[in-house]
Amino acid sequence: MVSITIRSLSKRFGDTVALDSVSLTIEPGEMFFLLGPSGCGKTTLLRHIAGFYTPDAGKVLFDARDVTFVPAHKRNTAMMFQSYALWPHMSVAQNVAFGLEQRKADPENIERRVGEALDMVRLRKQANRKINQLSGGQQQRVALARALVVRPDCLLLDEPLSNLDARLRLDMRTEIRRICKEFGLTTVYVTHDQKEALAIADRLAILDEGKVVQGGTPRQIYRFPFSTRVASFLGETNMIRGVIESEVGTDKLWAVKTDFGQFWGRLTEKNWEPTKGDRVTVCVRPEAMRLADYAGARNTISGKLNHYMYLGDTAQTVLSGAEGQEIRVTELHPTGRAPDSDTELFASSAPEDTLILRR
Amino acid sequence: MNSLITRLRSLPPASVVTFAVAGFLFLIFFVYPIGITLKEAFFGPDNTFTLEFVSMVFLDPLYLEGLINALKMAIFSTALAVAIALPLALIADRFIFPGKAILSSLVLIPLILPPFVGAIGVRHLLGKEGSFNTILESIGLVNAASPIDWLGAGGLAGVVVMNALHLYPIIFLNVTAALANLDPAMDEAAQNLGCTTWKRIIKITLPLIMPGVFAGCTIVFIWSFTELGVPLMFDYTRVTSVQIFHGLKDISGNPFPYALVTVMLASTILMYIVSKLLFGRSNFAVSGRASMAAAPKHLPRAQSFACTAAFSLVTFLAVLPHLGVVFVAFAGDWYNSVLPSEIGFSNFAEALGNEVTLSSIGNSITYAVLATIIAGIVGVAIAYIVVRTNIPGREALDAMAMLPLAVPGLVLAFGYLAMTREGQTFDFLVFPEAASQSNTGFLRLLGRMLGSIFSKVMDDGNPIVILVIAYAVRRLPYVVRSAAAGFQQTSVSLEEAARNLGASPWTAIRKITLPLIAANIIAGCLLAFSFAMLEVSDSLILAQQREHFPITKAIYSLFTSLGNGDQLAASLGTWAMLFLGITIVGAGILLGRKLGGLFRL
């Protein structure tokens, strides 16, 4: 178990800034996710940890050891590639044994550990198969076994589930978490699938245009995004523009004036003391809104029904507000019938679920 | 400054060193020989610049005639090759006919058969006492007393036929590639608007594939413009390449061979530029890839068999010269008869008993094996750098490695001869003994040192070092291309995965990448080997003494000797073709259908 520290890491490719002074600390044994839209720099950061790239500036530390210029083969990380990168000219067992051979393990030891690793991913029977005789899910498990069998200091996963179908993805993500926790591995996991990240991450960092825009536990980031970009990248959100009026009450709530009337909400950004007239965006998650038959005193949006989508576990009602703005309301376990079209609808949110973000 | 250091630090040092070494070798064995030729052509004895020698080439009636003949040779050969290849390519693209798969591979065979050897066969088939005349005489079309010389015009016709039959596959490959990139919808659109088949070919297809046709034509044109072996075998002496060859005997103090080579190189470069200017930009045929694959049509029975017949006939004609060679080799006597009157192995026995043939086979194998090893190592290293690293200037390295394909072999061979003459900087490569005692010249100290080392293992005049280098440089492109293709098809992450698991970069290449692209490398090396075995220009020019002759020079020397020399030459040629056949079949099996890609521009 090692901790991984990234210090002001920067990397350019030609004119493109891939990483812009990224700093992060990943605790020993932690399952850490790098999440972001494609091209945000998350894979580049992972490859710096693996040692395939050297930065233009900044450092990578494993515990206190500076590994910035240590070549990839001397880092004792184990990476699972998006394409799996299994060697087609070797059998399953040979693929898994490769890392142990490089570590000069004795043959008996290699055989035993390869066997154990294949048991762990339930592929012992396929040990002598060639890679192209395996299904996608089996290949994914070989890649995992090959990475884990060397008992790496940390496990690096580059979108490991993106080539699998939806059902298998669900099974494998819990499986990966179980194995990582069992081995006590420090794991860095790159994905653009927010559900995957929310489901199994201990902590995660959102990257955008080469910068870390927010880090924290899934709950912190989902509930209290620092910016509208984070809010809209992670899950759905309703955004209403407004200006700050005043602080209200004692719960650090603030009142915001919008086209839909007054909203009370809370600040997510630390060290920010708003003043009257500051331009802000009010963000409310669709599932934090409730449909009502009447207008409340505040935190209420009125509008005509735009459309209604029944999705089984949830139902989404979309209202068209005064300025043509669409507001989404998600209802869990929908049992009632769809609202009539052209009826006036009201949607409201509790002040503690209403976020005020700087514009 | 800081970023430069981190930049350098992030480059793999082994690759940087390889890059530097490859660039250095390129300077010495590619730029320098051409440079020294240019220097001798443009600078007089007192080291003053002069255009006198080059302009003399155009003023001297003999040299001018040589250039005009070379142009004739190139134009006619190219035209004939297009006439053969274009219809075949169109047929292959559009129709399905019996035996299509095998025939469209067989039709490529001539490319790998040595035309230099085939020339012996053509002389027996088309000569005054040859088979063709005998057939015509027997049916009364030709008077036996005054037979027609089908080789005509001092051998020009024979040279042209041999060149065209050798080179048409290059055009065939380029045209079929252009046709494959053509969107069939363009043709269908014309058909939909009421255009007939023939009009569509002329108005739609041909204009669109012109870039492909001309790309092929440029190669064929330059190849036949500078061809040495074939005109030599046909005694077609009044052509620039042969004039250069005969001028070799007295190149010290005689600037004209240098001037001839310079003119030849300049014309070649001019042709490339012209073809790029004319057809480089209007490359619409490959601009958009086909939205759907072309669907070849089935033909009525008679027509489809006509297609089969056309392909078979062309292949047969192209192989005929070499069949002729085999007959000559087996023949006891072959004059005024369709087929040899006696068949036997006496020529083979005699050829194997001849000291020149035996040593030449051994020499060629030695030269070719060494050259293949060098080309293999350097070629794979270059391909790796070009495909897998981000060293600045790697594109230049790639272009550099491909250049030997574009520069005529004759020019390079001449440059090597010039740079290793006694008293020149690199004379220690051929004359180590003399070099170790010489005292003049640039870099003499180094030359003396290396000369005394080399002289321990070889005698003066042994061309092994320079021949191996020449073979390796000329065959490098084949290895680079096929290895680069292998690297491109093999995902980098396979190598990264190995490094991630603790394999050093070199181990990762050795255990993962090299085994995966072994087929490509072996195929490239086999091609390099077989072409080195039958190389003409370097062999004829650089091997001076009998005991050092490679196969091709031995064939030439036997052929020009009296008695049954041509039959001995033919049996040696048959051996050589057998060798070639085995290696090419091996390469074909390893590389599959990608073999053709090596001959495309």
mmCIF file of C-alpha atoms in Angstrom, chain B residues 71-368:
data_model
loop_
_atom_site.group_PDB
_atom_site.id
_atom_site.type_symbol
_atom_site.label_atom_id
_atom_site.label_comp_id
_atom_site.label_asym_id
_atom_site.label_seq_id
_atom_site.Cartn_x
_atom_site.Cartn_y
_atom_site.Cartn_z
ATOM 1 C CA LEU B 71 14.258 8.151 -73.272
ATOM 2 C CA LYS B 72 12.947 5.947 -76.087
ATOM 3 C CA MET B 73 13.547 2.879 -73.944
ATOM 4 C CA ALA B 74 11.660 4.473 -71.050
ATOM 5 C CA ILE B 75 8.743 5.835 -73.105
ATOM 6 C CA PHE B 76 8.128 2.632 -75.083
ATOM 7 C CA SER B 77 8.549 0.384 -72.056
ATOM 8 C CA THR B 78 6.102 2.487 -70.037
ATOM 9 C CA ALA B 79 3.575 2.671 -72.858
ATOM 10 C CA LEU B 80 3.682 -1.083 -73.403
ATOM 11 C CA ALA B 81 3.436 -1.745 -69.688
ATOM 12 C CA VAL B 82 0.349 0.493 -69.425
ATOM 13 C CA ALA B 83 -1.182 -1.209 -72.459
ATOM 14 C CA ILE B 84 -0.773 -4.552 -70.715
ATOM 15 C CA ALA B 85 -1.684 -3.573 -67.160
ATOM 16 C CA LEU B 86 -4.542 -1.089 -67.502
ATOM 17 C CA PRO B 87 -7.064 -3.427 -69.201
ATOM 18 C CA LEU B 88 -6.158 -6.222 -66.788
ATOM 19 C CA ALA B 89 -6.713 -3.949 -63.794
ATOM 20 C CA LEU B 90 -10.098 -2.789 -65.113
ATOM 21 C CA ILE B 91 -11.164 -6.377 -65.745
ATOM 22 C CA ALA B 92 -10.021 -7.491 -62.308
ATOM 23 C CA ASP B 93 -11.884 -4.614 -60.666
ATOM 24 C CA ARG B 94 -15.200 -5.138 -62.454
ATOM 25 C CA PHE B 95 -15.727 -8.761 -63.224
ATOM 26 C CA ILE B 96 -15.727 -12.165 -61.678
ATOM 27 C CA PHE B 97 -14.204 -14.878 -63.821
ATOM 28 C CA PRO B 98 -12.923 -18.400 -63.263
ATOM 29 C CA GLY B 99 -9.586 -18.550 -61.462
ATOM 30 C CA LYS B 100 -9.641 -14.836 -60.646
ATOM 31 C CA ALA B 101 -8.027 -15.084 -57.221
ATOM 32 C CA ILE B 102 -5.061 -17.143 -58.324
ATOM 33 C CA LEU B 103 -4.657 -15.343 -61.655
ATOM 34 C CA SER B 104 -4.543 -11.891 -60.109
ATOM 35 C CA SER B 105 -1.630 -13.081 -57.970
ATOM 36 C CA LEU B 106 0.085 -14.943 -60.814
ATOM 37 C CA VAL B 107 -0.052 -11.858 -62.960
ATOM 38 C CA LEU B 108 2.338 -10.222 -60.477
ATOM 39 C CA ILE B 109 5.024 -12.898 -60.856
ATOM 40 C CA PRO B 110 7.140 -11.068 -63.461
ATOM 41 C CA LEU B 111 7.973 -8.347 -60.943
ATOM 42 C CA ILE B 112 10.112 -10.787 -59.033
ATOM 43 C CA LEU B 113 11.647 -12.578 -62.015
ATOM 44 C CA PRO B 114 15.006 -11.082 -62.942
ATOM 45 C CA PRO B 115 14.645 -9.419 -66.387
ATOM 46 C CA PHE B 116 18.392 -9.546 -66.739
ATOM 47 C CA VAL B 117 18.193 -13.339 -66.792
ATOM 48 C CA GLY B 118 15.023 -13.387 -68.874
ATOM 49 C CA ALA B 119 16.852 -11.519 -71.606
ATOM 50 C CA ILE B 120 18.814 -14.683 -72.405
ATOM 51 C CA GLY B 121 15.528 -16.465 -73.022
ATOM 52 C CA VAL B 122 14.086 -13.683 -75.140
ATOM 53 C CA ARG B 123 17.123 -13.784 -77.392
ATOM 54 C CA HIS B 124 16.541 -17.460 -78.025
ATOM 55 C CA LEU B 125 12.835 -16.991 -78.599
ATOM 56 C CA LEU B 126 12.843 -13.870 -80.745
ATOM 57 C CA GLY B 127 16.332 -13.957 -82.283
ATOM 58 C CA LYS B 128 17.001 -14.588 -85.958
ATOM 59 C CA GLU B 129 17.357 -18.322 -85.349
ATOM 60 C CA GLY B 130 14.829 -18.317 -82.543
ATOM 61 C CA SER B 131 11.646 -20.272 -81.904
ATOM 62 C CA PHE B 132 9.276 -17.588 -83.138
ATOM 63 C CA ASN B 133 10.912 -17.406 -86.557
ATOM 64 C CA THR B 134 10.982 -21.196 -86.762
ATOM 65 C CA ILE B 135 7.243 -21.323 -86.140
ATOM 66 C CA LEU B 136 6.640 -18.687 -88.789
ATOM 67 C CA GLU B 137 8.938 -20.486 -91.235
ATOM 68 C CA SER B 138 7.175 -23.790 -90.703
ATOM 69 C CA ILE B 139 3.852 -22.215 -91.651
ATOM 70 C CA GLY B 140 5.487 -20.395 -94.535
ATOM 71 C CA LEU B 141 5.182 -16.809 -93.339
ATOM 72 C CA VAL B 142 8.895 -16.180 -93.196
ATOM 73 C CA ASN B 143 11.604 -17.112 -95.623
ATOM 74 C CA ALA B 144 14.223 -19.224 -93.870
ATOM 75 C CA ALA B 145 16.950 -17.597 -95.927
ATOM 76 C CA SER B 146 16.185 -14.090 -94.642
ATOM 77 C CA PRO B 147 14.740 -14.414 -91.147
ATOM 78 C CA ILE B 148 13.323 -11.366 -89.386
ATOM 79 C CA ASP B 149 15.232 -9.956 -86.416
ATOM 80 C CA TRP B 150 12.381 -9.424 -83.961
ATOM 81 C CA LEU B 151 14.724 -7.818 -81.489
ATOM 82 C CA GLY B 152 14.870 -4.975 -84.019
ATOM 83 C CA ALA B 153 16.494 -1.558 -83.936
ATOM 84 C CA GLY B 154 19.754 -2.794 -82.512
ATOM 85 C CA GLY B 155 17.932 -4.630 -79.726
ATOM 86 C CA LEU B 156 15.606 -1.800 -78.655
ATOM 87 C CA ALA B 157 12.474 -3.877 -79.286
ATOM 88 C CA GLY B 158 13.806 -6.724 -77.183
ATOM 89 C CA VAL B 159 14.748 -4.367 -74.367
ATOM 90 C CA VAL B 160 11.337 -2.709 -74.431
ATOM 91 C CA VAL B 161 9.445 -6.018 -74.436
ATOM 92 C CA MET B 162 11.566 -7.355 -71.587
ATOM 93 C CA ASN B 163 11.207 -4.174 -69.527
ATOM 94 C CA ALA B 164 7.460 -3.962 -70.090
ATOM 95 C CA LEU B 165 6.923 -7.614 -69.244
ATOM 96 C CA HIS B 166 8.984 -7.105 -66.113
ATOM 97 C CA LEU B 167 7.423 -3.855 -64.905
ATOM 98 C CA TYR B 168 3.711 -3.947 -65.828
ATOM 99 C CA PRO B 169 2.774 -5.397 -62.389
ATOM 100 C CA ILE B 170 3.796 -2.076 -60.803
ATOM 101 C CA ILE B 171 1.183 -0.284 -62.874
ATOM 102 C CA PHE B 172 -1.326 -3.073 -62.246
ATOM 103 C CA LEU B 173 -0.879 -2.712 -58.475
ATOM 104 C CA ASN B 174 -1.170 1.072 -58.523
ATOM 105 C CA VAL B 175 -4.235 1.049 -60.754
ATOM 106 C CA THR B 176 -6.051 -1.637 -58.764
ATOM 107 C CA ALA B 177 -5.355 0.362 -55.600
ATOM 108 C CA ALA B 178 -6.801 3.500 -57.214
ATOM 109 C CA LEU B 179 -9.825 1.541 -58.440
ATOM 110 C CA ALA B 180 -10.421 0.102 -54.982
ATOM 111 C CA ASN B 181 -10.572 3.622 -53.562
ATOM 112 C CA LEU B 182 -13.034 4.722 -56.204
ATOM 113 C CA ASP B 183 -16.594 5.100 -55.009
ATOM 114 C CA PRO B 184 -18.668 2.768 -57.218
ATOM 115 C CA ALA B 185 -21.529 5.222 -56.792
ATOM 116 C CA MET B 186 -19.725 7.605 -59.180
ATOM 117 C CA ASP B 187 -19.922 5.019 -61.922
ATOM 118 C CA GLU B 188 -23.480 4.123 -61.009
ATOM 119 C CA ALA B 189 -24.477 7.773 -61.136
ATOM 120 C CA ALA B 190 -23.218 7.984 -64.715
ATOM 121 C CA GLN B 191 -24.992 4.750 -65.597
ATOM 122 C CA ASN B 192 -28.162 6.066 -63.987
ATOM 123 C CA LEU B 193 -27.932 9.116 -66.256
ATOM 124 C CA GLY B 194 -27.790 6.881 -69.322
ATOM 125 C CA CYS B 195 -24.039 6.574 -70.013
ATOM 126 C CA THR B 196 -22.854 3.439 -71.818
ATOM 127 C CA THR B 197 -20.166 1.113 -70.463
ATOM 128 C CA TRP B 198 -17.359 2.297 -72.730
ATOM 129 C CA LYS B 199 -18.193 5.947 -72.292
ATOM 130 C CA ARG B 200 -18.194 5.482 -68.547
ATOM 131 C CA ILE B 201 -14.724 3.996 -68.613
ATOM 132 C CA ILE B 202 -13.402 6.889 -70.684
ATOM 133 C CA LYS B 203 -15.351 9.723 -69.073
ATOM 134 C CA ILE B 204 -15.574 8.653 -65.432
ATOM 135 C CA THR B 205 -13.253 5.857 -64.440
ATOM 136 C CA LEU B 206 -10.080 6.748 -66.330
ATOM 137 C CA PRO B 207 -9.977 10.422 -65.309
ATOM 138 C CA LEU B 208 -10.534 9.440 -61.696
ATOM 139 C CA ILE B 209 -7.804 6.800 -61.576
ATOM 140 C CA MET B 210 -5.274 8.902 -63.507
ATOM 141 C CA PRO B 211 -3.252 9.715 -60.373
ATOM 142 C CA GLY B 212 -2.860 5.991 -59.728
ATOM 143 C CA VAL B 213 -1.906 5.306 -63.336
ATOM 144 C CA PHE B 214 0.696 8.044 -63.326
ATOM 145 C CA ALA B 215 2.112 7.068 -59.967
ATOM 146 C CA GLY B 216 2.790 3.645 -61.462
ATOM 147 C CA CYS B 217 4.056 5.150 -64.717
ATOM 148 C CA THR B 218 6.572 7.347 -62.914
ATOM 149 C CA ILE B 219 8.172 4.351 -61.253
ATOM 150 C CA VAL B 220 8.199 2.297 -64.441
ATOM 151 C CA PHE B 221 9.520 5.205 -66.481
ATOM 152 C CA ILE B 222 12.415 5.924 -64.140
ATOM 153 C CA TRP B 223 13.130 2.238 -63.669
ATOM 154 C CA SER B 224 13.418 1.582 -67.407
ATOM 155 C CA PHE B 225 15.178 4.897 -68.072
ATOM 156 C CA THR B 226 18.071 3.777 -65.904
ATOM 157 C CA GLU B 227 17.910 0.023 -66.590
ATOM 158 C CA LEU B 228 21.382 -1.439 -67.071
ATOM 159 C CA GLY B 229 21.112 -5.227 -67.095
ATOM 160 C CA VAL B 230 18.579 -5.690 -69.878
ATOM 161 C CA PRO B 231 20.180 -3.432 -72.542
ATOM 162 C CA LEU B 232 23.526 -4.960 -71.660
ATOM 163 C CA MET B 233 22.223 -8.466 -72.342
ATOM 164 C CA PHE B 234 20.697 -7.334 -75.641
ATOM 165 C CA ASP B 235 23.926 -5.619 -76.716
ATOM 166 C CA TYR B 236 21.975 -2.388 -76.878
ATOM 167 C CA THR B 237 25.079 -0.341 -76.199
ATOM 168 C CA ARG B 238 24.154 3.153 -77.327
ATOM 169 C CA VAL B 239 22.165 3.993 -74.230
ATOM 170 C CA THR B 240 23.302 6.092 -71.276
ATOM 171 C CA SER B 241 23.272 3.346 -68.656
ATOM 172 C CA VAL B 242 25.488 1.072 -70.768
ATOM 173 C CA GLN B 243 27.744 3.981 -71.691
ATOM 174 C CA ILE B 244 28.260 4.686 -68.003
ATOM 175 C CA PHE B 245 29.016 1.015 -67.422
ATOM 176 C CA HIS B 246 31.598 0.917 -70.165
ATOM 177 C CA GLY B 247 33.041 4.221 -69.018
ATOM 178 C CA LEU B 248 33.856 2.727 -65.622
ATOM 179 C CA LYS B 249 37.170 1.312 -66.737
ATOM 180 C CA ASP B 250 38.766 4.744 -66.834
ATOM 181 C CA ILE B 251 36.947 6.872 -64.307
ATOM 182 C CA SER B 252 40.051 8.275 -62.719
ATOM 183 C CA GLY B 253 40.707 11.598 -64.422
ATOM 184 C CA ASN B 254 37.793 11.161 -66.810
ATOM 185 C CA PRO B 255 34.888 13.407 -65.815
ATOM 186 C CA PHE B 256 32.418 12.164 -68.412
ATOM 187 C CA PRO B 257 31.054 9.109 -66.618
ATOM 188 C CA TYR B 258 30.397 11.402 -63.630
ATOM 189 C CA ALA B 259 28.690 13.916 -65.876
ATOM 190 C CA LEU B 260 26.543 11.161 -67.427
ATOM 191 C CA VAL B 261 25.482 9.908 -64.008
ATOM 192 C CA THR B 262 24.718 13.472 -62.933
ATOM 193 C CA VAL B 263 22.544 14.051 -65.980
ATOM 194 C CA MET B 264 20.771 10.771 -65.325
ATOM 195 C CA LEU B 265 20.120 11.688 -61.681
ATOM 196 C CA ALA B 266 18.945 15.158 -62.660
ATOM 197 C CA SER B 267 16.516 13.751 -65.234
ATOM 198 C CA THR B 268 15.155 11.335 -62.644
ATOM 199 C CA ILE B 269 14.554 14.110 -60.124
ATOM 200 C CA LEU B 270 12.980 16.225 -62.855
ATOM 201 C CA MET B 271 10.568 13.403 -63.670
ATOM 202 C CA TYR B 272 9.515 13.058 -60.043
ATOM 203 C CA ILE B 273 8.931 16.789 -59.788
ATOM 204 C CA VAL B 274 6.954 16.903 -63.011
ATOM 205 C CA SER B 275 4.794 13.961 -62.011
ATOM 206 C CA LYS B 276 4.170 15.481 -58.565
ATOM 207 C CA LEU B 277 3.299 18.878 -60.049
ATOM 208 C CA LEU B 278 1.002 17.402 -62.665
ATOM 209 C CA PHE B 279 -0.737 14.770 -60.610
ATOM 210 C CA GLY B 280 0.082 15.477 -56.995
ATOM 211 C CA ARG B 281 -2.762 17.877 -56.395
ATOM 212 C CA SER B 282 -5.567 16.494 -58.505
ATOM 213 C CA ASN B 283 -5.724 13.450 -56.324
ATOM 214 C CA PHE B 284 -9.493 13.263 -56.208
ATOM 215 C CA ALA B 285 -9.691 9.511 -56.653
ATOM 216 C CA VAL B 286 -8.353 8.838 -53.189
ATOM 217 C CA SER B 287 -9.810 11.931 -51.536
ATOM 218 C CA GLY B 288 -13.034 10.276 -50.500
ATOM 219 C CA ARG B 289 -13.055 6.638 -49.622
ATOM 220 C CA ALA B 290 -15.635 4.495 -51.208
ATOM 221 C CA SER B 291 -18.913 4.631 -49.332
ATOM 222 C CA MET B 292 -19.473 1.011 -50.262
ATOM 223 C CA ALA B 293 -17.347 -1.759 -51.655
ATOM 224 C CA ALA B 294 -17.431 -2.296 -55.375
ATOM 225 C CA ALA B 295 -19.321 -5.410 -56.331
ATOM 226 C CA PRO B 296 -17.646 -7.196 -59.232
ATOM 227 C CA LYS B 297 -20.132 -8.525 -61.754
ATOM 228 C CA HIS B 298 -20.613 -12.010 -63.096
ATOM 229 C CA LEU B 299 -20.222 -12.234 -66.853
ATOM 230 C CA PRO B 300 -21.768 -14.521 -69.468
ATOM 231 C CA ARG B 301 -19.761 -17.670 -69.830
ATOM 232 C CA ALA B 302 -17.866 -16.852 -73.014
ATOM 233 C CA GLN B 303 -16.877 -13.392 -71.825
ATOM 234 C CA SER B 304 -15.753 -14.575 -68.428
ATOM 235 C CA PHE B 305 -13.543 -17.200 -70.050
ATOM 236 C CA ALA B 306 -12.147 -14.461 -72.278
ATOM 237 C CA CYS B 307 -11.087 -12.620 -69.115
ATOM 238 C CA THR B 308 -9.458 -15.756 -67.767
ATOM 239 C CA ALA B 309 -7.699 -16.212 -71.091
ATOM 240 C CA ALA B 310 -6.428 -12.630 -71.115
ATOM 241 C CA PHE B 311 -4.918 -12.981 -67.652
ATOM 242 C CA SER B 312 -3.431 -16.374 -68.468
ATOM 243 C CA LEU B 313 -1.980 -15.124 -71.740
ATOM 244 C CA VAL B 314 -0.294 -12.129 -70.144
ATOM 245 C CA THR B 315 1.122 -14.251 -67.357
ATOM 246 C CA PHE B 316 2.322 -16.823 -69.870
ATOM 247 C CA LEU B 317 3.990 -14.187 -72.054
ATOM 248 C CA ALA B 318 5.627 -12.606 -69.035
ATOM 249 C CA VAL B 319 6.986 -15.927 -67.832
ATOM 250 C CA LEU B 320 7.982 -17.049 -71.318
ATOM 251 C CA PRO B 321 11.429 -15.416 -71.322
ATOM 252 C CA HIS B 322 12.275 -17.202 -68.114
ATOM 253 C CA LEU B 323 10.858 -20.470 -69.437
ATOM 254 C CA GLY B 324 13.155 -19.830 -72.355
ATOM 255 C CA VAL B 325 16.049 -19.480 -69.954
ATOM 256 C CA VAL B 326 15.203 -22.818 -68.393
ATOM 257 C CA PHE B 327 15.059 -24.398 -71.849
ATOM 258 C CA VAL B 328 18.384 -22.860 -72.776
ATOM 259 C CA ALA B 329 19.816 -24.272 -69.586
ATOM 260 C CA PHE B 330 18.570 -27.770 -70.371
ATOM 261 C CA ALA B 331 19.278 -27.569 -74.091
ATOM 262 C CA GLY B 332 22.199 -29.261 -75.743
ATOM 263 C CA ASP B 333 21.614 -27.352 -78.926
ATOM 264 C CA TRP B 334 18.899 -24.828 -79.758
ATOM 265 C CA TYR B 335 18.952 -23.216 -83.166
ATOM 266 C CA ASN B 336 16.237 -23.093 -85.785
ATOM 267 C CA SER B 337 13.807 -25.165 -83.771
ATOM 268 C CA VAL B 338 10.751 -24.316 -81.706
ATOM 269 C CA LEU B 339 11.984 -26.223 -78.680
ATOM 270 C CA PRO B 340 15.542 -27.351 -77.960
ATOM 271 C CA SER B 341 16.529 -30.385 -79.986
ATOM 272 C CA GLU B 342 18.352 -32.088 -77.124
ATOM 273 C CA ILE B 343 17.538 -31.967 -73.450
ATOM 274 C CA GLY B 344 20.000 -32.808 -70.736
ATOM 275 C CA PHE B 345 21.669 -31.837 -67.553
ATOM 276 C CA SER B 346 25.096 -31.364 -69.082
ATOM 277 C CA ASN B 347 24.924 -27.560 -68.778
ATOM 278 C CA PHE B 348 24.098 -27.762 -65.099
ATOM 279 C CA ALA B 349 26.908 -30.193 -64.523
ATOM 280 C CA GLU B 350 29.296 -28.027 -66.464
ATOM 281 C CA ALA B 351 28.055 -24.861 -64.798
ATOM 282 C CA LEU B 352 28.590 -26.358 -61.359
ATOM 283 C CA GLY B 353 32.048 -27.482 -62.403
ATOM 284 C CA ASN B 354 32.951 -24.007 -63.538
ATOM 285 C CA GLU B 355 34.927 -22.154 -60.865
ATOM 286 C CA VAL B 356 33.230 -18.804 -61.548
ATOM 287 C CA THR B 357 29.705 -20.158 -61.090
ATOM 288 C CA LEU B 358 30.411 -22.066 -57.914
ATOM 289 C CA SER B 359 32.233 -19.219 -56.231
ATOM 290 C CA SER B 360 29.619 -16.750 -57.451
ATOM 291 C CA ILE B 361 26.791 -18.686 -55.785
ATOM 292 C CA GLY B 362 28.776 -18.725 -52.561
ATOM 293 C CA ASN B 363 29.651 -15.039 -52.907
ATOM 294 C CA SER B 364 26.077 -13.992 -53.597
ATOM 295 C CA ILE B 365 24.774 -15.924 -50.615
ATOM 296 C CA THR B 366 27.425 -14.367 -48.370
ATOM 297 C CA TYR B 367 26.800 -10.831 -49.640
ATOM 298 C CA ALA B 368 23.027 -11.193 -49.559
#
